[in-house]
XYZ file of C-alpha atoms in Angstrom:
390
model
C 60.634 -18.691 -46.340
C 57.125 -17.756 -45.792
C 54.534 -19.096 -48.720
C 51.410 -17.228 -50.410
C 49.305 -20.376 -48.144
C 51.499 -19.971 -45.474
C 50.258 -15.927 -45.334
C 46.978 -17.133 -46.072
C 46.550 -18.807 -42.893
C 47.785 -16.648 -40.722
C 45.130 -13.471 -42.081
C 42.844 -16.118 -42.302
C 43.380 -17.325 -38.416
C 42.681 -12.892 -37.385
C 40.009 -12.815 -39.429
C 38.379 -15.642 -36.898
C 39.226 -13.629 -33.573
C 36.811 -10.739 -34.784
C 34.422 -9.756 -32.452
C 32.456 -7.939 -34.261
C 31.171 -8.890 -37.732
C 29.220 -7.114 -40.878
C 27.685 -9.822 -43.419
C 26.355 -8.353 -46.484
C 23.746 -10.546 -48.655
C 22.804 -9.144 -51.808
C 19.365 -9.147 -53.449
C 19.999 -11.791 -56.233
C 21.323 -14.512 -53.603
C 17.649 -14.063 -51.767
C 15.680 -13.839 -54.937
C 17.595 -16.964 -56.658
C 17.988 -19.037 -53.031
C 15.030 -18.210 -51.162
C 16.529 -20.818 -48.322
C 19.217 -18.189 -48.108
C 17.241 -16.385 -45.385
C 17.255 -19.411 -43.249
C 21.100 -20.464 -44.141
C 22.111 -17.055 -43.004
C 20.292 -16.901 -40.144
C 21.704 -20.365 -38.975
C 25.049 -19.173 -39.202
C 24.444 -15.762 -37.548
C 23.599 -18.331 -34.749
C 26.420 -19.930 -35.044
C 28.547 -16.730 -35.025
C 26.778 -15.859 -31.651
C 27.018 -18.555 -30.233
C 30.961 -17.790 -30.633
C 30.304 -14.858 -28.886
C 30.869 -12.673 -32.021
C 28.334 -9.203 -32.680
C 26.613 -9.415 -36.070
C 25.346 -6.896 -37.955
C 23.385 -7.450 -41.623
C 23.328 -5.530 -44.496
C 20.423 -6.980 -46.407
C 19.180 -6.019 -50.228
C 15.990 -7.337 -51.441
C 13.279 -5.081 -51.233
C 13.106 -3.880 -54.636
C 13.439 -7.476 -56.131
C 10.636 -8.692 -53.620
C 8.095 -5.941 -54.527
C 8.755 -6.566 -58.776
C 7.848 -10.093 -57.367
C 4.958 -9.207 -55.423
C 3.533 -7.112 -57.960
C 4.551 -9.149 -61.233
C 6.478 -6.563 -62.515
C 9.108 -8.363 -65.031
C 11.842 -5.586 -65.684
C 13.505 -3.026 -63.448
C 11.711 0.074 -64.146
C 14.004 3.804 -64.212
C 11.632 6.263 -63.006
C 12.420 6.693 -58.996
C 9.124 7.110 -58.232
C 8.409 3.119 -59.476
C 11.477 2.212 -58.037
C 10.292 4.181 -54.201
C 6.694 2.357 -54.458
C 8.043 -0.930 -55.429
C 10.496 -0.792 -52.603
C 7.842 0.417 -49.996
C 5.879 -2.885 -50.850
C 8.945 -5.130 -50.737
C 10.440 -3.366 -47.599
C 7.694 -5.258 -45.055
C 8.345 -8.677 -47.041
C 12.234 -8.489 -46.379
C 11.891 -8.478 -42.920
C 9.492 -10.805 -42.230
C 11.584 -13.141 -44.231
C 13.918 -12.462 -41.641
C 12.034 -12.608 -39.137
C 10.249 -15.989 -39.755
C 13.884 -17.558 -40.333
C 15.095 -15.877 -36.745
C 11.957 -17.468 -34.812
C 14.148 -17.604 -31.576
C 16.450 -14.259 -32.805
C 14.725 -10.882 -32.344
C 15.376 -8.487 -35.328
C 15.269 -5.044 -35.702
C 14.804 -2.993 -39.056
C 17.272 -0.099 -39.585
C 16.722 2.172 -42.868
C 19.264 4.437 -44.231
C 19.831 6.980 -46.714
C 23.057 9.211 -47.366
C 21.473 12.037 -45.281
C 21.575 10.154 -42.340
C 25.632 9.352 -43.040
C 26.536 12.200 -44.184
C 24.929 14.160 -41.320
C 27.873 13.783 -38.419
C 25.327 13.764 -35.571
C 22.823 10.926 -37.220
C 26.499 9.088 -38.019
C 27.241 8.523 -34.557
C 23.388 8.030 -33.534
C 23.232 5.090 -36.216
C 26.382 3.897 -34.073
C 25.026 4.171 -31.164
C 21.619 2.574 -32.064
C 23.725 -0.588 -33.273
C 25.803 -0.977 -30.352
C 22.661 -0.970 -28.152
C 21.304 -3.259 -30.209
C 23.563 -5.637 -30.564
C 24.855 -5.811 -26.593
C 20.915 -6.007 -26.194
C 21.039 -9.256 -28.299
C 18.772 -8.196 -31.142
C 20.471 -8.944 -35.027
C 20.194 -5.233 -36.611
C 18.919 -5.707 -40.155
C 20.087 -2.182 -42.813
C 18.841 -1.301 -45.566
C 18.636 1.627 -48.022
C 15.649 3.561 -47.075
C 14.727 3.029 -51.245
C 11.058 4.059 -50.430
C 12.169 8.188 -49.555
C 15.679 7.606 -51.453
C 16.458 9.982 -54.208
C 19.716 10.365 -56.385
C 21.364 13.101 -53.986
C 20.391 11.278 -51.177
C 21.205 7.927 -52.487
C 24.331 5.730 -51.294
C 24.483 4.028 -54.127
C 24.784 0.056 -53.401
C 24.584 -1.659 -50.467
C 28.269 -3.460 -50.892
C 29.300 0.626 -50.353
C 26.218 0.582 -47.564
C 27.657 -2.569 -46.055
C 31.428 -1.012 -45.827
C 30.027 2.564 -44.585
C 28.383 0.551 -41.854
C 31.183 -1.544 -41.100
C 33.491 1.382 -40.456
C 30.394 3.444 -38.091
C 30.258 0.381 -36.068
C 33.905 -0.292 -35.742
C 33.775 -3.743 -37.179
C 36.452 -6.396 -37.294
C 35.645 -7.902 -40.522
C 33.084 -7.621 -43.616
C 31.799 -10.652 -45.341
C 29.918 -9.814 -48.247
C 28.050 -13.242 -49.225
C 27.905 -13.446 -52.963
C 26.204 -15.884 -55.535
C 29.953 -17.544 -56.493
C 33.100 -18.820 -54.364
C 35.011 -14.729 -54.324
C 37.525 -13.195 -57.043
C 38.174 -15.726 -59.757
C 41.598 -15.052 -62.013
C 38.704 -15.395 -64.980
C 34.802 -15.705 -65.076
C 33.776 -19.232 -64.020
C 31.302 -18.774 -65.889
C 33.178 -18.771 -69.240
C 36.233 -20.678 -68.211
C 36.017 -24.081 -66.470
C 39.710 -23.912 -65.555
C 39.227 -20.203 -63.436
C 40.895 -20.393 -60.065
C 39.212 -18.630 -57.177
C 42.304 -16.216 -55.400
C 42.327 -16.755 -51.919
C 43.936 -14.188 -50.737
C 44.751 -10.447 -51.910
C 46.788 -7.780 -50.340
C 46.630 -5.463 -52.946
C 43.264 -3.874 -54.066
C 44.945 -1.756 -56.615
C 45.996 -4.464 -59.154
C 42.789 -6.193 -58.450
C 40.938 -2.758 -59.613
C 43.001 -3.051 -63.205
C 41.899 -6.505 -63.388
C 38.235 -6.092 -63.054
C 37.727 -4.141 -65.920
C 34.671 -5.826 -67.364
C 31.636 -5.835 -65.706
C 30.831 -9.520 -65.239
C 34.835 -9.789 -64.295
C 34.941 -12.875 -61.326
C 31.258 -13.101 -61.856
C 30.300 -11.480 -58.689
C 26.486 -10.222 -59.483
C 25.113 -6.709 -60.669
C 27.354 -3.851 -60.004
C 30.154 -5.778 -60.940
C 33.510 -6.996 -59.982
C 34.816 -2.750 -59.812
C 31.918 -1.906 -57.375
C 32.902 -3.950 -55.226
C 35.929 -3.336 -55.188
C 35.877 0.224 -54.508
C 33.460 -0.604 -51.250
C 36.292 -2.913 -50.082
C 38.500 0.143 -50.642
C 36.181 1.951 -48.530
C 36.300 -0.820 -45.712
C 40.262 -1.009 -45.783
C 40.594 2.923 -45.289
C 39.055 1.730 -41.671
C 41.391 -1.450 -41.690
C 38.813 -3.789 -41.948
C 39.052 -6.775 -44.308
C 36.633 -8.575 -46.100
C 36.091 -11.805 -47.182
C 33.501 -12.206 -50.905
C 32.186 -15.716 -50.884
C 29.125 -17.678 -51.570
C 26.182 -17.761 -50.092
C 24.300 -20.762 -51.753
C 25.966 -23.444 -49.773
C 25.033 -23.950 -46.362
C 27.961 -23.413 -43.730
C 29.747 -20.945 -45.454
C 28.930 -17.463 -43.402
C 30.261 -19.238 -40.610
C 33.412 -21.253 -42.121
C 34.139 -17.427 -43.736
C 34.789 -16.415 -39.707
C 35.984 -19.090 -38.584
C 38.649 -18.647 -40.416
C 38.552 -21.263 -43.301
C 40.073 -21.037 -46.523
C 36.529 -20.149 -48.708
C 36.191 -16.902 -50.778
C 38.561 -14.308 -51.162
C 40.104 -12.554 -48.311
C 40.916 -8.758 -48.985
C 43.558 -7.975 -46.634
C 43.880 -3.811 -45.972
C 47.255 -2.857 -46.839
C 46.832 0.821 -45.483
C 47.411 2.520 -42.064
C 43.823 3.399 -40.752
C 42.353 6.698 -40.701
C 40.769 8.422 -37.720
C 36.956 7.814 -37.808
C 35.860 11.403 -39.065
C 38.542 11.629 -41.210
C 36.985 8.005 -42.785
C 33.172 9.764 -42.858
C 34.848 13.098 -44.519
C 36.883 10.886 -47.183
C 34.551 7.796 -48.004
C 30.801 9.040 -46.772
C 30.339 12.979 -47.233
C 29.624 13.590 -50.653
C 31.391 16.423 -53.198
C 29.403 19.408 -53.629
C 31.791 20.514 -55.862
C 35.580 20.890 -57.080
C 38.598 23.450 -56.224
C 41.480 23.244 -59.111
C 44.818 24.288 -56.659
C 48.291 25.330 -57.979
C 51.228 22.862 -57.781
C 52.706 25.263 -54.420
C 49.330 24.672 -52.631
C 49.453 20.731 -53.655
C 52.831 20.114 -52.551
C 51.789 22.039 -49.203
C 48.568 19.809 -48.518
C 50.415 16.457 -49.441
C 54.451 17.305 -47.691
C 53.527 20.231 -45.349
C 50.252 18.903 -44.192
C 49.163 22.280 -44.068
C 45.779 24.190 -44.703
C 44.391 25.393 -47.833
C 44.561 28.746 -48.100
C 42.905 31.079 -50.704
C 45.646 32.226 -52.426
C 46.515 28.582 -53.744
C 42.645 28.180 -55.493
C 43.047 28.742 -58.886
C 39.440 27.992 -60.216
C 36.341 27.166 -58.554
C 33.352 24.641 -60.003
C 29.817 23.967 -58.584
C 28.130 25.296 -55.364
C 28.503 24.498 -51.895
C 27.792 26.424 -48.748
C 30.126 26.517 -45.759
C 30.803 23.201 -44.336
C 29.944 21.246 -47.882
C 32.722 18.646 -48.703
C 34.833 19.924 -52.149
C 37.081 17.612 -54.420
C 40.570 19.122 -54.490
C 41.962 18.659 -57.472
C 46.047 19.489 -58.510
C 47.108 21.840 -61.466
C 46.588 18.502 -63.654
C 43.698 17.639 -62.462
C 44.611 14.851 -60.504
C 42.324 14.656 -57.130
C 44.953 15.733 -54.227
C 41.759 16.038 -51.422
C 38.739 16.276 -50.287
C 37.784 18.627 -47.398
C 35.216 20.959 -46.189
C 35.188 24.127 -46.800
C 35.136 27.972 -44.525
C 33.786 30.197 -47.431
C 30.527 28.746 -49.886
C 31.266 28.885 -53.693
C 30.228 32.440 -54.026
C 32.527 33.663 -51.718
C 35.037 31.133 -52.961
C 34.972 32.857 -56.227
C 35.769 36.421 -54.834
C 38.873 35.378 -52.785
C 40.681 33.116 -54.839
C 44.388 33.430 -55.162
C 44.016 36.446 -53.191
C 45.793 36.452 -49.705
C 44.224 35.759 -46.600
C 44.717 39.097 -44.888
C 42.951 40.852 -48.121
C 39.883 38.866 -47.028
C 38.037 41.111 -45.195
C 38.616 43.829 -47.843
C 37.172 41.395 -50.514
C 34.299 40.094 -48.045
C 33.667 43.055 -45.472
C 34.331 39.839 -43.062
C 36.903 37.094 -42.264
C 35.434 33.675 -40.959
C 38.690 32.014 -41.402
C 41.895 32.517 -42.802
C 42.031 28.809 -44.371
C 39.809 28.249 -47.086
C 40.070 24.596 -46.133
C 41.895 23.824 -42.046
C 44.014 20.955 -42.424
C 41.413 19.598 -39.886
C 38.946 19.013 -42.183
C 40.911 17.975 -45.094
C 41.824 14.280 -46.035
C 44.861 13.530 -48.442
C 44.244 11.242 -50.916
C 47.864 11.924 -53.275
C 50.736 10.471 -53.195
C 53.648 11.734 -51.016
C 57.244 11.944 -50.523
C 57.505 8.610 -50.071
C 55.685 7.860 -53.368
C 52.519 5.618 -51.305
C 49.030 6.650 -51.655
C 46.826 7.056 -48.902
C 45.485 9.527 -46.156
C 48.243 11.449 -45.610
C 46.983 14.112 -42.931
C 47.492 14.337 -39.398
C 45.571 12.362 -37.983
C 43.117 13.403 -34.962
């Protein structure tokens, strides 16, 4: 009978036929390890040299400006935080670049705009796979230095799964300051136990409730987490391991058994249906009755008018909306035919009254099942996208 090891190695063994890697190395690895720059770089050598595509998702710029400028704590206001990043931005990469002396390097800066915008989401792809079949190791970061709140991503562990899924990677390895997902914080227990291997990112959720859980950096244990999530709705695993010691980018890949392996346990989603669930952000919420939820999560079918019960924020036609059930659990997210001020005038109303309402029809859905991702549970009790997929 099969063994927890013996599943292990086999994940572990697909995980080193990827093609086409992400690698994710957070701010406080560079800051603490300055020889991280070169360590990574070595292995992204190594990696090529393997004939694998890389791709890094580098933080720093922030941390390198407060060191530039002396600046001891964090500041809050945005405008601090945009400056500081401006003067750090230029340091990163020629951090990079002086540890890739025989690797050109080329800078890519992001915000949500450019994601959420469908047309800049497939030219960021398209940039990358030029890049990359041209040789060059693209280098993405949050564009902090414009970056406001609504046009914010967030992290760069989110960042880093967002860009695995636009590129179509194989695998995400997110290089940490500790050895992946202990059962307790190293930190306070000698006797933790690293997990090699999980296959379900639910029950690792409930266990990460602190903060400092597995002692995996700022953000936490949960942030992380929910950018895995992100990278598994594309069926992409990800391995969280160290970055201090040199050697272990490349063992990651190669399939050894370092860090903790995140295994996808969900049937992949079309590409836009992955940038409408996990990249678009909510403009605002739709409350539905239980006849409309049972028809978006059994039927598959479009939201029409007549199942909107109440109506919260604004949006204008083509904005992404929560969907929530008559209990407020969230049931969807989709985009929507009619902004919130229309929204609020044809509401449980039926779709031929419409034009009587309006003076105009643009659609008879309020949301087409086309745009609309499932996120509910359905008959068969599993979560997941549930829609038909394109």
């Amino acid at each position: 009978m099969p063994t927890d090891r013996d599943e292990n190695e086999v994940l572990r063994n697909k995980i080193s036929r990827s093609s086409r890697v992400v690698v994710k190395v957070g701010s406080s690895l560079l800051t603490r390890e300055p020889e991280t720059f070169n360590r990574v770089i070595k292995d992204i050598f190594e990696l090529r040299r393997a004939n694998k595509s890389v791709v890094l998702v580098s933080s720093g710029a922030i941390a390198l400006g407060m060191q530039r400028t002396n600046t001891k704590e964090r500041p809050h206001a945005i405008p601090d935080l945009q400056a500081l990043a401006a003067i750090g931005q230029s340091m990163l990469m020629r951090k990079w670049q002086e540890a890739a002396t025989q690797l050109p390097v080329a800078q890519i800066l992001l915000t949500h705009a450019d994601l959420a915008d469908r047309g800049r989401y497939l030219n960021v792809r398209h940039a990358l796979k030029v890049l990359t079949e041209m040789g060059v190791l693209p280098i993405v970061n949050e564009n902090d230095s414009v970056a406001v709140d609504e046009i914010k991503v967030g992290d760069n562990d989110t960042l880093s799964a967002m860009v695995a899924g636009l590129w179509e990677a194989e695998s995400l390895i997110m290089l940490s300051d500790t050895d992946g997902l202990y059962d307790a914080d190293p930190n306070l227990n000698p006797h933790a136990e690293r997990i090699s291997l999980v296959t379900d990112i639910e029950k690792a959720k409930k266990r990460a409730g602190g903060p400092r859980t597995g002692s995996l950096g700022v953000g936490g244990m949960l942030t992380k987490l929910q950018a895995i999530d992100i990278a598994h709705a594309q069926n992409i695993p990800v391995i969280i391991t160290t970055g201090i010691y040199a050697g272990q980018l490349a063992a990651a890949v190669r399939g050894d058994d370092v860090g903790t392996l995140f295994w996808p346990d969900k049937e992949k989603i079309s590409d836009r249906k992955h940038w409408l669930a996990h990249v678009l952000k909510p403009k605002g919420k739709v409350h539905i009755d239980e006849g409309a939820r049972a028809a978006l999560i059994r039927g598959k079918r479009s939201l029409l008018p007549a199942g909107v019960k109440k109506i919260e924020g604004k949006f204008e036609v083509g904005d992404a909306v929560d969907i929530h059930g008559p209990h407020g659990d969230l049931v969807a997210r989709g985009m929507v035919s009619y902004d919130s001020r229309e929204a609020s005038q044809i509401m449980g109303k039926q779709s031929a009254q419409i034009v009587e309402l309006l003076g105009y029809r643009s659609a008879d859905e309020f949301v087409h099942r086309d745009d609309l991702v499932v996120f509910a549970a359905g008959k068969d009790g599993k979560k997941g996208v549930k829609s038909k997929q394109e």
